[in-house]
């Protein structure tokens, strides 16, 4: 059994607590779309990847406090996730180059 790695930063036992922390500007949160929709509409949160949507039963959004889009940690997380998705997609899906 591998040892559990140390956590960096805050950890929460309930999802709504992480959303509240993001609203306070304490970091980025992963939350269900239905639970963050009101905060996104009100401008309390901003979707990290606003154009990335999937038709799934239970979706999630990465959100952060309005105005923190250029914070180095938010930018680093956004770039890391985009790289991971790009690598995963390239390794696991074939895209027909003839499709528009």
PDB file of C-alpha atoms in Angstrom, residues 4-95:
ATOM      1  CA  UNK A   4      -1.297   8.818   1.345  1.00  0.00           C
ATOM      2  CA  UNK A   5       0.404  11.966  -0.007  1.00  0.00           C
ATOM      3  CA  UNK A   6       0.251  15.105   2.101  1.00  0.00           C
ATOM      4  CA  UNK A   7      -2.438  17.551   1.034  1.00  0.00           C
ATOM      5  CA  UNK A   8      -1.433  21.061   0.138  1.00  0.00           C
ATOM      6  CA  UNK A   9      -3.941  23.753   0.904  1.00  0.00           C
ATOM      7  CA  UNK A  10      -7.392  23.506   2.366  1.00  0.00           C
ATOM      8  CA  UNK A  11      -9.525  20.392   2.264  1.00  0.00           C
ATOM      9  CA  UNK A  12     -13.273  20.346   2.816  1.00  0.00           C
ATOM     10  CA  UNK A  13     -15.670  17.621   3.865  1.00  0.00           C
ATOM     11  CA  UNK A  14     -18.591  19.150   1.967  1.00  0.00           C
ATOM     12  CA  UNK A  15     -18.618  20.501  -1.589  1.00  0.00           C
ATOM     13  CA  UNK A  16     -20.474  23.675  -0.709  1.00  0.00           C
ATOM     14  CA  UNK A  17     -17.619  24.649   1.604  1.00  0.00           C
ATOM     15  CA  UNK A  18     -15.157  24.620  -1.308  1.00  0.00           C
ATOM     16  CA  UNK A  19     -17.543  26.763  -3.378  1.00  0.00           C
ATOM     17  CA  UNK A  20     -17.808  29.281  -0.526  1.00  0.00           C
ATOM     18  CA  UNK A  21     -13.999  29.345  -0.269  1.00  0.00           C
ATOM     19  CA  UNK A  22     -13.762  30.105  -4.007  1.00  0.00           C
ATOM     20  CA  UNK A  23     -16.299  32.926  -3.615  1.00  0.00           C
ATOM     21  CA  UNK A  24     -14.088  34.377  -0.852  1.00  0.00           C
ATOM     22  CA  UNK A  25     -11.122  34.225  -3.269  1.00  0.00           C
ATOM     23  CA  UNK A  26      -9.322  31.435  -1.426  1.00  0.00           C
ATOM     24  CA  UNK A  27      -8.735  29.293  -4.510  1.00  0.00           C
ATOM     25  CA  UNK A  28     -10.337  27.276  -7.274  1.00  0.00           C
ATOM     26  CA  UNK A  29     -13.153  24.785  -6.678  1.00  0.00           C
ATOM     27  CA  UNK A  30     -14.686  21.902  -8.562  1.00  0.00           C
ATOM     28  CA  UNK A  31     -18.449  22.029  -8.223  1.00  0.00           C
ATOM     29  CA  UNK A  32     -21.541  20.557  -9.797  1.00  0.00           C
ATOM     30  CA  UNK A  33     -22.946  22.826 -12.474  1.00  0.00           C
ATOM     31  CA  UNK A  34     -26.380  22.914 -10.853  1.00  0.00           C
ATOM     32  CA  UNK A  35     -24.884  24.021  -7.535  1.00  0.00           C
ATOM     33  CA  UNK A  36     -22.712  26.823  -8.924  1.00  0.00           C
ATOM     34  CA  UNK A  37     -25.099  28.148 -11.607  1.00  0.00           C
ATOM     35  CA  UNK A  38     -26.565  30.907  -9.423  1.00  0.00           C
ATOM     36  CA  UNK A  39     -23.102  32.110  -8.357  1.00  0.00           C
ATOM     37  CA  UNK A  40     -21.921  32.091 -11.983  1.00  0.00           C
ATOM     38  CA  UNK A  41     -24.965  34.110 -13.110  1.00  0.00           C
ATOM     39  CA  UNK A  42     -24.537  36.586 -10.231  1.00  0.00           C
ATOM     40  CA  UNK A  43     -20.835  37.042 -11.062  1.00  0.00           C
ATOM     41  CA  UNK A  44     -19.594  35.737  -7.718  1.00  0.00           C
ATOM     42  CA  UNK A  45     -17.763  32.966  -9.589  1.00  0.00           C
ATOM     43  CA  UNK A  46     -16.316  32.566 -13.070  1.00  0.00           C
ATOM     44  CA  UNK A  47     -16.056  29.254 -14.949  1.00  0.00           C
ATOM     45  CA  UNK A  48     -12.420  28.351 -15.551  1.00  0.00           C
ATOM     46  CA  UNK A  49     -13.327  26.730 -18.888  1.00  0.00           C
ATOM     47  CA  UNK A  50     -16.580  28.413 -19.977  1.00  0.00           C
ATOM     48  CA  UNK A  51     -16.699  26.767 -23.425  1.00  0.00           C
ATOM     49  CA  UNK A  52     -15.902  23.260 -22.151  1.00  0.00           C
ATOM     50  CA  UNK A  53     -19.224  21.519 -21.682  1.00  0.00           C
ATOM     51  CA  UNK A  54     -20.172  17.872 -21.834  1.00  0.00           C
ATOM     52  CA  UNK A  55     -23.610  16.335 -21.934  1.00  0.00           C
ATOM     53  CA  UNK A  56     -23.484  14.309 -18.749  1.00  0.00           C
ATOM     54  CA  UNK A  57     -25.965  13.541 -16.041  1.00  0.00           C
ATOM     55  CA  UNK A  58     -23.847  15.158 -13.310  1.00  0.00           C
ATOM     56  CA  UNK A  59     -21.491  17.863 -14.596  1.00  0.00           C
ATOM     57  CA  UNK A  60     -18.830  19.864 -12.801  1.00  0.00           C
ATOM     58  CA  UNK A  61     -17.343  23.328 -13.307  1.00  0.00           C
ATOM     59  CA  UNK A  62     -13.994  24.640 -12.150  1.00  0.00           C
ATOM     60  CA  UNK A  63     -14.694  28.056 -10.694  1.00  0.00           C
ATOM     61  CA  UNK A  64     -12.785  30.900  -9.095  1.00  0.00           C
ATOM     62  CA  UNK A  65     -13.468  34.379  -7.760  1.00  0.00           C
ATOM     63  CA  UNK A  66     -14.197  37.082 -10.320  1.00  0.00           C
ATOM     64  CA  UNK A  67     -11.000  38.988 -11.095  1.00  0.00           C
ATOM     65  CA  UNK A  68      -8.614  36.153 -10.175  1.00  0.00           C
ATOM     66  CA  UNK A  69      -8.241  34.836 -13.735  1.00  0.00           C
ATOM     67  CA  UNK A  70      -4.654  36.119 -13.961  1.00  0.00           C
ATOM     68  CA  UNK A  71      -3.570  34.938 -10.511  1.00  0.00           C
ATOM     69  CA  UNK A  72      -0.455  32.775 -11.045  1.00  0.00           C
ATOM     70  CA  UNK A  73      -1.951  29.776  -9.234  1.00  0.00           C
ATOM     71  CA  UNK A  74      -5.230  29.942 -11.188  1.00  0.00           C
ATOM     72  CA  UNK A  75      -3.302  30.289 -14.460  1.00  0.00           C
ATOM     73  CA  UNK A  76      -1.022  27.369 -13.526  1.00  0.00           C
ATOM     74  CA  UNK A  77      -3.995  25.122 -12.688  1.00  0.00           C
ATOM     75  CA  UNK A  78      -5.861  26.120 -15.854  1.00  0.00           C
ATOM     76  CA  UNK A  79      -2.792  25.406 -18.011  1.00  0.00           C
ATOM     77  CA  UNK A  80      -2.096  22.094 -16.265  1.00  0.00           C
ATOM     78  CA  UNK A  81      -5.677  20.877 -16.690  1.00  0.00           C
ATOM     79  CA  UNK A  82      -5.751  21.972 -20.344  1.00  0.00           C
ATOM     80  CA  UNK A  83      -2.484  20.061 -20.973  1.00  0.00           C
ATOM     81  CA  UNK A  84      -3.834  16.952 -19.227  1.00  0.00           C
ATOM     82  CA  UNK A  85      -7.070  17.012 -21.232  1.00  0.00           C
ATOM     83  CA  UNK A  86      -5.145  17.561 -24.485  1.00  0.00           C
ATOM     84  CA  UNK A  87      -2.756  14.662 -23.708  1.00  0.00           C
ATOM     85  CA  UNK A  88      -5.597  12.356 -22.627  1.00  0.00           C
ATOM     86  CA  UNK A  89      -7.649  13.185 -25.709  1.00  0.00           C
ATOM     87  CA  UNK A  90      -4.703  12.673 -28.053  1.00  0.00           C
ATOM     88  CA  UNK A  91      -3.868   9.319 -26.462  1.00  0.00           C
ATOM     89  CA  UNK A  92      -7.406   7.966 -26.220  1.00  0.00           C
ATOM     90  CA  UNK A  93      -9.470   9.385 -29.071  1.00  0.00           C
ATOM     91  CA  UNK A  94      -9.035   9.407 -32.802  1.00  0.00           C
ATOM     92  CA  UNK A  95     -10.371  12.496 -34.510  1.00  0.00           C
TER      93      UNK A  95
END
